[in-house]
Coordinates of C-alpha atoms and ligand atoms in Angstrom, one line a residue:
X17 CA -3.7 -23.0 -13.9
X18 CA -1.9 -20.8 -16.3
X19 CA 1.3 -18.8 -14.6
X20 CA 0.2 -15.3 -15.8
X21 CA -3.4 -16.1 -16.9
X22 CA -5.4 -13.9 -19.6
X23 CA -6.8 -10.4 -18.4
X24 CA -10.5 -11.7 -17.3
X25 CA -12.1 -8.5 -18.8
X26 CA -12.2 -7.0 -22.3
X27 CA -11.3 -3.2 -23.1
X28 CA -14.6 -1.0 -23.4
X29 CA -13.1 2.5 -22.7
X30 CA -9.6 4.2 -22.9
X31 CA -7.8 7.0 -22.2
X32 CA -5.0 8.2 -24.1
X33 CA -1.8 8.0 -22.6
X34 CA 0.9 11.1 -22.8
X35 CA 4.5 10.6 -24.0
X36 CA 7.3 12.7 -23.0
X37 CA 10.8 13.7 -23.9
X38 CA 13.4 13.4 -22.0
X39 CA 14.4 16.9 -21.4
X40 CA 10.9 17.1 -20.5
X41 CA 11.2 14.9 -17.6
X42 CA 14.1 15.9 -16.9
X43 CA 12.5 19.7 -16.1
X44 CA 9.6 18.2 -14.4
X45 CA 11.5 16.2 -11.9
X46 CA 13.5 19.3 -11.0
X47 CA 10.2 21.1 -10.6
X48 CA 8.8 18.4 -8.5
X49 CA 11.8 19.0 -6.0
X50 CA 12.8 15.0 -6.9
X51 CA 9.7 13.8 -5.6
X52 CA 7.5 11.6 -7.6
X53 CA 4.8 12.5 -5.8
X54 CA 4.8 16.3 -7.3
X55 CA 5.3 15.0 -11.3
X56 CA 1.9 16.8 -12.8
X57 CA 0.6 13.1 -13.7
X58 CA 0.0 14.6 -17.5
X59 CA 4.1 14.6 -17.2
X60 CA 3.8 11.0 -16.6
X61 CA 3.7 8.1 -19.2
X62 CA 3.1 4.7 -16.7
X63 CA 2.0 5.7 -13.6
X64 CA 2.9 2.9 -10.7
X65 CA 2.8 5.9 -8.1
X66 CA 0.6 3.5 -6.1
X67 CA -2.6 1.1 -6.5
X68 CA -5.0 3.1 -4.6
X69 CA -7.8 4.9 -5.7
X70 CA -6.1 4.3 -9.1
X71 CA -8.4 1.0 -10.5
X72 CA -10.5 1.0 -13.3
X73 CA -14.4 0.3 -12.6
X74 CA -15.9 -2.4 -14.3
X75 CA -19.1 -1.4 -16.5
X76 CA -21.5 -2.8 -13.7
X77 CA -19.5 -0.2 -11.5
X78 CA -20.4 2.7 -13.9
X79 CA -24.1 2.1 -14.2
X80 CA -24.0 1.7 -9.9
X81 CA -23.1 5.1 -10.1
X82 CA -26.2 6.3 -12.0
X83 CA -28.2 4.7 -8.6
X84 CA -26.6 6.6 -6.2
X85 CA -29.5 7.6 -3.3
X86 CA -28.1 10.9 -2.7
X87 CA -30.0 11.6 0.4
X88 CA -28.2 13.4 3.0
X89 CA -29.4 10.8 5.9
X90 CA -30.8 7.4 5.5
X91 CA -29.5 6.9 1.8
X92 CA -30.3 3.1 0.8
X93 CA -27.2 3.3 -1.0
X94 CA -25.4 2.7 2.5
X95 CA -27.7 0.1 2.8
X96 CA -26.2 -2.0 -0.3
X97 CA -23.0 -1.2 0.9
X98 CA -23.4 -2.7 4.4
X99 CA -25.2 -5.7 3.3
X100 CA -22.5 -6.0 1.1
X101 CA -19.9 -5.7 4.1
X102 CA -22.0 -8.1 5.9
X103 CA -22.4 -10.8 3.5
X104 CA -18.6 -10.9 2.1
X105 CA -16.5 -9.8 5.7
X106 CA -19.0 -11.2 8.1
X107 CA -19.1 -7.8 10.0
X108 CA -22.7 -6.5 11.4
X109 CA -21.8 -2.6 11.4
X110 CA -20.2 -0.4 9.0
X111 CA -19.4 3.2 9.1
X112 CA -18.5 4.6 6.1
X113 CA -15.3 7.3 5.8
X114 CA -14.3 9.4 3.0
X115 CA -10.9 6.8 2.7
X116 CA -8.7 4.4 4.6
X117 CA -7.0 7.1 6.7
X118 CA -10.9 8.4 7.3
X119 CA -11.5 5.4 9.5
X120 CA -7.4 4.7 11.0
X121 CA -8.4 8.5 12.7
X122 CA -11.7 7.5 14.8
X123 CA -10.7 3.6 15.1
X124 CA -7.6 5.0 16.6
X125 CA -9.1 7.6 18.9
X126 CA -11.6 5.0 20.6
X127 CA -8.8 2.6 21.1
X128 CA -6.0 4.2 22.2
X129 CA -5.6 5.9 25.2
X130 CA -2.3 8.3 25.5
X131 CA 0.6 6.2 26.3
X132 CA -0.8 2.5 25.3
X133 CA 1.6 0.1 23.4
X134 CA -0.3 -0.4 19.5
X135 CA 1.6 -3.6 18.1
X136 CA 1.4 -4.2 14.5
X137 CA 3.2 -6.0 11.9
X138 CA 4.8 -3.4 10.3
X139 CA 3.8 0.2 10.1
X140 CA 1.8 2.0 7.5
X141 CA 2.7 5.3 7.2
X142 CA -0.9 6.9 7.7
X143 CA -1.7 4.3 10.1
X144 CA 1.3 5.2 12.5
X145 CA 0.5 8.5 12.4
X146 CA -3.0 8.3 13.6
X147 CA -2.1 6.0 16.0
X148 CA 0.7 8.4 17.6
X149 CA -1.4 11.4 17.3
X150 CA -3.9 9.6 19.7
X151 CA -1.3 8.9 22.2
X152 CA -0.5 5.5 21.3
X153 CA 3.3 3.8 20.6
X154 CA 3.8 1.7 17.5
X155 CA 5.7 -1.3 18.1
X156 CA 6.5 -3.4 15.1
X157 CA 6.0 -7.4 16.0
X158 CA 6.2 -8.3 12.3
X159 CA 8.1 -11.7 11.7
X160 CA 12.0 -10.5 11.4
X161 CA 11.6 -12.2 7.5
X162 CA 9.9 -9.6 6.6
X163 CA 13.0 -7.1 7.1
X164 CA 15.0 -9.2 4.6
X165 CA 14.2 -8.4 1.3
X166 CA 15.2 -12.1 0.3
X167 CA 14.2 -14.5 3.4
X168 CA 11.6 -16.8 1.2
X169 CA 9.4 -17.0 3.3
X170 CA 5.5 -17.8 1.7
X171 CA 3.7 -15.6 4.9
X172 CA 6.0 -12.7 5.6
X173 CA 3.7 -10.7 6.7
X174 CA 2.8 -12.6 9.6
X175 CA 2.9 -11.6 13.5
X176 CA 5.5 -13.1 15.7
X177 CA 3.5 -13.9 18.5
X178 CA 6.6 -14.0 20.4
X179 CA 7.3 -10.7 20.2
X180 CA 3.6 -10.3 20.9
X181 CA 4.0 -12.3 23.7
X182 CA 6.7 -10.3 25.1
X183 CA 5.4 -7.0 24.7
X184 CA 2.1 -8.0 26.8
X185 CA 4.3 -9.7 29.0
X186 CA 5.9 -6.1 29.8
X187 CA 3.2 -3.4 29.9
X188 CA 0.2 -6.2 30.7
X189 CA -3.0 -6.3 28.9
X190 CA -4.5 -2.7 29.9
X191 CA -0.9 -1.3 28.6
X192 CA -1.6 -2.7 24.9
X193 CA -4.2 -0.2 23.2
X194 CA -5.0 -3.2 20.2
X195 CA -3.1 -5.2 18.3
X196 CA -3.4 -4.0 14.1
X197 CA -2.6 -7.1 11.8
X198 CA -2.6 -5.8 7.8
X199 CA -3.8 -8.3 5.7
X200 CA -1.7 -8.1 2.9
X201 CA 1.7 -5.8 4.5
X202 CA 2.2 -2.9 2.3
X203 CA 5.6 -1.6 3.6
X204 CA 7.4 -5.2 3.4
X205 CA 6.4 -5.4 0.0
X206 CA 2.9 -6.6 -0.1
X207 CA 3.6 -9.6 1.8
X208 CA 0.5 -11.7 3.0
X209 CA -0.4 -13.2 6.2
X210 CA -1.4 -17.1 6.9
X211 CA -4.7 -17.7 8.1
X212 CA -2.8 -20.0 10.8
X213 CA -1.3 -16.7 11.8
X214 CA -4.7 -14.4 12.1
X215 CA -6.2 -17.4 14.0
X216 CA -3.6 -18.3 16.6
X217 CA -3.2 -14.0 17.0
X218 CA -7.0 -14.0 17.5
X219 CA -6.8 -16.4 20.3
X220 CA -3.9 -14.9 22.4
X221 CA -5.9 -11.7 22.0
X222 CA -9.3 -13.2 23.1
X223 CA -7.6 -14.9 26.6
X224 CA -5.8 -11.1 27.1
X225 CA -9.0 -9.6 26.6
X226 CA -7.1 -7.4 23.8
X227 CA -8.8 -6.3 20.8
X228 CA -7.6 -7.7 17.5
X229 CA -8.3 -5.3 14.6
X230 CA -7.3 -5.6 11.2
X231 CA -6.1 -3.3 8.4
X232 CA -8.2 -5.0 5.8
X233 CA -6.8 -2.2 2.6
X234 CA -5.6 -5.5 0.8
X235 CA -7.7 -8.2 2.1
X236 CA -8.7 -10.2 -1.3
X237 CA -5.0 -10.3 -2.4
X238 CA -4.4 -12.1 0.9
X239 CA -7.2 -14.3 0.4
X240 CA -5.6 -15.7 -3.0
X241 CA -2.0 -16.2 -1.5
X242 CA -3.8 -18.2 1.1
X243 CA -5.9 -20.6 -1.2
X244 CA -2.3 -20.7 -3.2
X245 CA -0.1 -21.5 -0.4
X246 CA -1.9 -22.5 2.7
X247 CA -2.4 -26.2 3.1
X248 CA -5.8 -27.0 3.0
X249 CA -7.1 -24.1 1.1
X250 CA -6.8 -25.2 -2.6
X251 CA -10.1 -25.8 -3.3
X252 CA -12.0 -23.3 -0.9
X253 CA -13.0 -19.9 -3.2
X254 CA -11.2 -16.8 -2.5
X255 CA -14.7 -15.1 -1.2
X256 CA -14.6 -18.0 1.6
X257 CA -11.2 -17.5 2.4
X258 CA -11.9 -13.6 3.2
X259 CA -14.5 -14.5 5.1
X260 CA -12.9 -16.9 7.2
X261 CA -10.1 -14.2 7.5
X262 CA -12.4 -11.6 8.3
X263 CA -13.8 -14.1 11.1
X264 CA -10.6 -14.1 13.4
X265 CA -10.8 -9.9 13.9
X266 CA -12.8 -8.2 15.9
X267 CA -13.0 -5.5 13.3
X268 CA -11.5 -3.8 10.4
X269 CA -10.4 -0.2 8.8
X270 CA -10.6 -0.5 5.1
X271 CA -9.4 1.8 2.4
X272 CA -11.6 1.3 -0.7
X273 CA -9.5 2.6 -2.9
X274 CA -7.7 -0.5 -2.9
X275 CA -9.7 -4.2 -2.6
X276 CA -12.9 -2.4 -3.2
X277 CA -12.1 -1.4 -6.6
X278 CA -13.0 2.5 -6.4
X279 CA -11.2 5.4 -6.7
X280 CA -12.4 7.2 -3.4
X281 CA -13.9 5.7 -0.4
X282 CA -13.2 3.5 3.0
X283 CA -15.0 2.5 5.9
X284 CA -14.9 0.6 9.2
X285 CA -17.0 -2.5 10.3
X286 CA -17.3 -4.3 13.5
X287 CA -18.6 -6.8 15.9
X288 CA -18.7 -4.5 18.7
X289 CA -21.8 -2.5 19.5
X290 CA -19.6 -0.4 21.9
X291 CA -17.2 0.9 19.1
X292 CA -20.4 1.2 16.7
X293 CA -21.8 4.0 18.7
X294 CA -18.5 5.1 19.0
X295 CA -17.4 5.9 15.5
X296 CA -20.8 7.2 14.7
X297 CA -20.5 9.7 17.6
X298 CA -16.8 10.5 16.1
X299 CA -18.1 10.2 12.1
X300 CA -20.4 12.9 12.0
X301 CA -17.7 15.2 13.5
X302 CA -15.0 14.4 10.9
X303 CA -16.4 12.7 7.9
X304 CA -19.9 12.9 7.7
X305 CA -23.2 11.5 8.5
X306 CA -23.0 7.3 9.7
X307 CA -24.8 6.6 6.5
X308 CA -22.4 8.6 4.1
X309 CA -19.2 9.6 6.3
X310 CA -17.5 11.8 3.1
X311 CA -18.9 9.3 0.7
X312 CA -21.0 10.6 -2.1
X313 CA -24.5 8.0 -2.4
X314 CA -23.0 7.0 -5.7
X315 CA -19.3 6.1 -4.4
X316 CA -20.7 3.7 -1.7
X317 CA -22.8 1.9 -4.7
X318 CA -19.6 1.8 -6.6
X319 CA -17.7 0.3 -3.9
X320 CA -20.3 -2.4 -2.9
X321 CA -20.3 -3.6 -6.3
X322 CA -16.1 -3.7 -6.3
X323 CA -15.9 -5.2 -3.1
X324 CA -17.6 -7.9 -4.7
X325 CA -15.7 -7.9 -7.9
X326 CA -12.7 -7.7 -6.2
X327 CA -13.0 -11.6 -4.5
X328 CA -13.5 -13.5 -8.1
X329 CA -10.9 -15.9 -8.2
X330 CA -10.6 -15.3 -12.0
X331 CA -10.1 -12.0 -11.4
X332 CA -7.4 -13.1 -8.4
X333 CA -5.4 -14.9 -10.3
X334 CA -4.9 -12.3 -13.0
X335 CA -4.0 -9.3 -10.7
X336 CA -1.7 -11.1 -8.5
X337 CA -0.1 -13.2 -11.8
X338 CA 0.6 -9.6 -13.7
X339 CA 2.3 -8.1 -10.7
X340 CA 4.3 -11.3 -11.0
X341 CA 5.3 -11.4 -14.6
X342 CA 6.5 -7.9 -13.7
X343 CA 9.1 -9.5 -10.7
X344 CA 9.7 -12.4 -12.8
X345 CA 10.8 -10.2 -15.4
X346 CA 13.6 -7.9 -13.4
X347 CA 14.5 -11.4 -11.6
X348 CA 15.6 -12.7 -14.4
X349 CA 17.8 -9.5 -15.6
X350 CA 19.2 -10.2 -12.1
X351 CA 17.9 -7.0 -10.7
X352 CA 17.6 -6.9 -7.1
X353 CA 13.9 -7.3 -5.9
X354 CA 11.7 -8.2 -2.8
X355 CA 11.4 -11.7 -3.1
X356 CA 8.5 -13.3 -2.9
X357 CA 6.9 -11.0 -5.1
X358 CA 3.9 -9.8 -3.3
X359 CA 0.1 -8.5 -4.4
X360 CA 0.2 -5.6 -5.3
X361 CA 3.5 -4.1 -6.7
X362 CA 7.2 -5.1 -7.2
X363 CA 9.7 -3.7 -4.8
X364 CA 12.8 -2.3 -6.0
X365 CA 15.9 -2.9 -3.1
X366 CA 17.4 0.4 -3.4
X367 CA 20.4 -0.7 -1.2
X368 CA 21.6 -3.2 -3.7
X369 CA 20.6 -1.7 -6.6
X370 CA 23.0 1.7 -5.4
X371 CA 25.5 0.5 -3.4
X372 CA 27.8 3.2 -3.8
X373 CA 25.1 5.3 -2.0
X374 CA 24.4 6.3 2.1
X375 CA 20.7 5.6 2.9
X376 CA 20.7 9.6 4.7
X377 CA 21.5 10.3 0.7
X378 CA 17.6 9.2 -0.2
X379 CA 18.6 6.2 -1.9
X380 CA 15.5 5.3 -3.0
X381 CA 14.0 8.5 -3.2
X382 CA 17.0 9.2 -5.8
X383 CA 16.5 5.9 -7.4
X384 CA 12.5 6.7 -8.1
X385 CA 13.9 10.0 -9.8
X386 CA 16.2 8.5 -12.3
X387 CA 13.5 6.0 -12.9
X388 CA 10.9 8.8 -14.1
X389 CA 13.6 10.6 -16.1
X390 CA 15.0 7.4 -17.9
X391 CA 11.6 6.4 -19.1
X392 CA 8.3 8.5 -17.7
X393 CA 7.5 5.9 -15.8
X394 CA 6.4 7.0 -12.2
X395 CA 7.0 5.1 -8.7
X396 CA 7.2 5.5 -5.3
X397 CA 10.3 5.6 -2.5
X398 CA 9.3 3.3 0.7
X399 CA 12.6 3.6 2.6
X400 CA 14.4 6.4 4.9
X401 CA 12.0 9.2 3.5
X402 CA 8.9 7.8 4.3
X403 CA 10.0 6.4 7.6
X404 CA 10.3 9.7 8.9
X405 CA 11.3 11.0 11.9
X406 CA 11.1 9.5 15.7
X407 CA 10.2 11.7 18.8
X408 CA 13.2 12.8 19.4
X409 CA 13.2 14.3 15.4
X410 CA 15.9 11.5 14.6
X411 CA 15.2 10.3 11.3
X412 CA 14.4 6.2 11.3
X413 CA 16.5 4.1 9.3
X414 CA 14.0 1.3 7.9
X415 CA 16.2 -1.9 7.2
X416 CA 14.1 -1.8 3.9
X417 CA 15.1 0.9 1.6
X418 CA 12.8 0.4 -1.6
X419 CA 11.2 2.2 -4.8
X420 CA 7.8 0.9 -5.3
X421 CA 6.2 -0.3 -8.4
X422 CA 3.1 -0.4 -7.7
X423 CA 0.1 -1.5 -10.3
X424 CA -3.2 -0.2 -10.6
X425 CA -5.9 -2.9 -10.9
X426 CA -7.5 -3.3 -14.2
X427 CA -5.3 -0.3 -15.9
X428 CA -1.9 -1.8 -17.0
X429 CA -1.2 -4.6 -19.4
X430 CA 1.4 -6.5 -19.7
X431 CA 2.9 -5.0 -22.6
X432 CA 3.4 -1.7 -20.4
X433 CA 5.1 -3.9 -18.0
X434 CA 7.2 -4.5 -20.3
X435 CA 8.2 -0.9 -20.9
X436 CA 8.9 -0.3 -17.3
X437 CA 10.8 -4.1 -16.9
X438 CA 13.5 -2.9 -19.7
X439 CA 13.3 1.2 -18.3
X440 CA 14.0 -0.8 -14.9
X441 CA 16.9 -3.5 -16.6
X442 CA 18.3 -0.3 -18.7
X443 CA 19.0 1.7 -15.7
X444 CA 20.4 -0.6 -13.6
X445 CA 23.0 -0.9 -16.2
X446 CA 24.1 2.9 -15.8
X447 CA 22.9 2.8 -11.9
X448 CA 27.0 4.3 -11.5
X449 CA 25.1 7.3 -12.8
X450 CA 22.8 7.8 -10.0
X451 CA 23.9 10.1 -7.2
X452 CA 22.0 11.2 -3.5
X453 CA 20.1 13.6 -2.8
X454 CA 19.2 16.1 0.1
X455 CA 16.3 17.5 1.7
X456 CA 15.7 21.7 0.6
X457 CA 12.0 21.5 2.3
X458 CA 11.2 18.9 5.3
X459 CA 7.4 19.1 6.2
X460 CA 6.7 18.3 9.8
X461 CA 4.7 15.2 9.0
X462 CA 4.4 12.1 6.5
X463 CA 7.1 14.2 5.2
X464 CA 7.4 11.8 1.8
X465 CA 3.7 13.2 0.4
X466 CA 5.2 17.2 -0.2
X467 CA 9.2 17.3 0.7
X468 CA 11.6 18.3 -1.7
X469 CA 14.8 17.7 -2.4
X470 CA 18.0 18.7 -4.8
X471 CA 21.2 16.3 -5.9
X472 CA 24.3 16.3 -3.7
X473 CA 26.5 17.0 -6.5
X474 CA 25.2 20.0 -8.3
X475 CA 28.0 21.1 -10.8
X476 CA 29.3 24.2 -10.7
X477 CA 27.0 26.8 -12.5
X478 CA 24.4 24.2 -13.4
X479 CA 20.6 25.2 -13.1
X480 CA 18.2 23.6 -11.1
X481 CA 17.0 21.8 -14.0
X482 CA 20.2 19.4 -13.5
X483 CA 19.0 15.6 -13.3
X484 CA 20.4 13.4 -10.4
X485 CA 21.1 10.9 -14.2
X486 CA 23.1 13.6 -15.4
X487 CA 25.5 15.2 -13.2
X488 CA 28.0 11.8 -12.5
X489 CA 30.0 10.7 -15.0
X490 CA 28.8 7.6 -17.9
X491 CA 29.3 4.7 -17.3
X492 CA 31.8 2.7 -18.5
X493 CA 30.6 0.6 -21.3
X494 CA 32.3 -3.1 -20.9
Ligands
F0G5 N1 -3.5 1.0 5.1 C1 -2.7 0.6 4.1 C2 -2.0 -0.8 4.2 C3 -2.5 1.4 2.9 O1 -1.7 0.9 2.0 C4 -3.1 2.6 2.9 C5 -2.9 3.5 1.7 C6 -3.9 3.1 3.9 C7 -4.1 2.2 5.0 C8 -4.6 4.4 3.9 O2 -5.7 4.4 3.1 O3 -5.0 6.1 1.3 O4 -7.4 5.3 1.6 O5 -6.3 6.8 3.3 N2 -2.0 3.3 0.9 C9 -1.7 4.1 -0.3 C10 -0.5 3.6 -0.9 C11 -1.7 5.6 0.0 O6 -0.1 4.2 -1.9 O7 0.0 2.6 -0.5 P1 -6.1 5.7 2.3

């Protein structure tokens, strides 16, 4: 197979794209407070904020939309989307919520009860907080590859039943609340998980009697690391691969906006009759009724038909190969990376990349700032910032300290890859230039969405307008 196959679609629509100055950006970063996330996106040239809700629907997607059963109970456009769930994921029961965090709230409420142990392998951020605001107490039992930004490792998002193991050990069976394996790992750079490791977790959970769910967000991309680096799974399809995945959990929270192709949308499904009733008692109270949960009629046809799309191998091979021509491209200007490059973006190590900074001076956060001022392009800090704070209001210190670069499905080509792999290459260059930052407003909770932030070294009597690119000195050119 080709290394960075052909886009498997042709161009049918576009949308113009804006291009900015740089004294532009460098007045909208300032406005944003130094956070990417509060650039007006008509300020923004490449947007790699992040891959969800962000894909572009195929033409079968767009006429789904026009068959949208509106009703407000009993719509048959739920219908398509559980048969959907049922034939690809295996799952009898859906409920539908309005996205990913829609459905981490109620699965989280009927699991957890105040005090229970919730292992996972790694946190999400809006995973972690439901889970704590039900009571429960993240524990990370990732492998400890996954914390290096270089350990090759070809399954680093996979559980270390050890740590498992231990944990149950401790606070017994009744003290662990469930056990949340993300399927690919978003926080430790889109690593996937072995289907070795989501069977073997599956049976320690069924002789504990523990529920194994799964965070499910980036399931297809996990499938096609599987068929490319599990033994035995070379010539089994990508579909049959999810299914079989989808097989060793006892249920799943999905965001749509992600593997489903759609720009809104998420739902949960499950075996259990128990949590069925459940989440439909808990649905109608914070999303809507169990056959929309905050889902227009016309969103759930649009995601039955990407959740399809979305496990084509073709289509696979393509959306995992561009997010690696992007890695491949910064690896080989020697800039420091995740490696292996995983699914769904390309992970910037803000630790090596600005060594001369602290990571309490927002290293990354400052790093995804220079980035949007030296070229437009947007990304995303996944390090100190979006840890947050623990209970006792410390601020965590991830061991990863990253600016993602994320890429839509569909959206990109490779050519704008290219943009951002020499914005990227020409800023490491002049990376002496970057300086910290420092928080002027902290919001109470997943603090990275609205916080803002000004550089450490203001000169005297400059604006607010100043650039964290422009207040150190040039670099010296060798
Ligand atoms: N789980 C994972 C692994 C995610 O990446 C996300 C969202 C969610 C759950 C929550 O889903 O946004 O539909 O409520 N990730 C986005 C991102 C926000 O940019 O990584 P949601």
């Amino acid at each position: 197979m080709m290394r960075h196959p052909a886009e498997p679609y042709r161009i049918k629509m576009v949308e113009p794209l804006v291009m900015t100055t740089r004294e532009e950006r460098e007045e909208a970063i300032a406005q944003a407070g130094w956070n990417t996330f509060l650039l007006p996106s008509r300020k923004v040239y490449i947007d790699l904020l992040t891959d969800s809700g962000t894909s572009a629907m195929s033409d079968r997607q767009w006429s789904m939309l026009m068959i949208g059963d509106e009703a407000y109970a009993g719509s048959s456009s739920f219908d398509r989307l559980q048969s959907a769930v049922q034939a690809y994921y295996g799952f009898p029961h859906v409920v539908p919520t309005h996205q990913g965090r829609g459905a981490e709230h109620i699965i989280s409420r009927i699991l957890i009860d105040p005090g229970q142990f919730v292992p996972g392998n790694m946190y999400f951020t809006t995973t972690r907080y439901h889970q704590e605001a039900a009571g429960g107490i993240f524990v990370d039992v990732v492998i400890d590859e996954a914390h290096d930004p270089h350990a090759d490792h070809p399954f680093k998002g996979d559980i270390d039943l050890a740590k498992l193991e231990r944990l149950v050990d401790e606070h017994g069976a009744e003290g662990i609340a469930y056990v949340n394996h993300a399927v690919t790992v978003n926080l430790a750079g889109g690593q996937p998980v072995s289907m070795r490791n989501l069977r073997e977790v599956h049976e320690f959970c069924q002789t504990h009697g523990i529920v194994h769910w799964s965070d499910a967000t980036r399931l297809a991309e996990n499938a096609y690391f599987i068929q490319q680096r599990e033994d035995g799974y070379a010539d089994v399809s990508t579909a049959e691969i999810a299914k079989e995945m989808m097989g060793y959990v006892d249920g799943v929270t999905m965001s749509g906006k992600k593997d489903c192709l759609v720009n809104i949308g998420g739902f949960l499904a499950m075996r259990s009759e128990e949590i069925l009733v459940k989440a439909r008692e808990l649905v109608v109270v914070y999303e809507g009724m169990p056959s929309y949960g905050g889902m227009a009629g016309r969103d759930m046809e649009a995601m039955a038909q990407g959740l399809v799309e979305a496990l084509d191998d073709d289509y696979l091979a393509h959306r995992v190969g561009q997010v690696r021509y992007l890695g491949e491209r910064l690896l080989e200007a020697g800039i420091p990376i995740v490696t292996p490059v995983g699914g769904h973006a390309v992970f910037l190590d803000a630790r090596e990349f600005l060594p001369h900074l602290e990571q309490d001076d927002y290293p990354a956060q400052a790093l995804a700032a220079a980035l949007y001022v030296e070229s437009g392009v947007r990304s995303m800090e996944r390090g100190i910032v979006s840890a947050g704070r623990d209970a006792d209001g410390r601020d965590r210190h991830p061991k990863l300290e990253l600016v993602r670069l994320t890429v839509p499905r569909r959206v990109y080509t490779d050519r704008h890859l290219d943009v951002v792999a020499d914005a990227v290459i020409e800023l490491y260059r002049k990376r002496e230039t970057i300086g910290g930052l420092r928080f002027v407003y902290e919001p109470p909770s997943l603090r990275f969405f609205t916080a803002r932030f000004e550089p450490l070294q203001v000169p005297t009597g400059a604006g607010p307008e100043v650039s964290p690119t422009r207040f150190a000195q040039e670099p010296a050119l060798t």
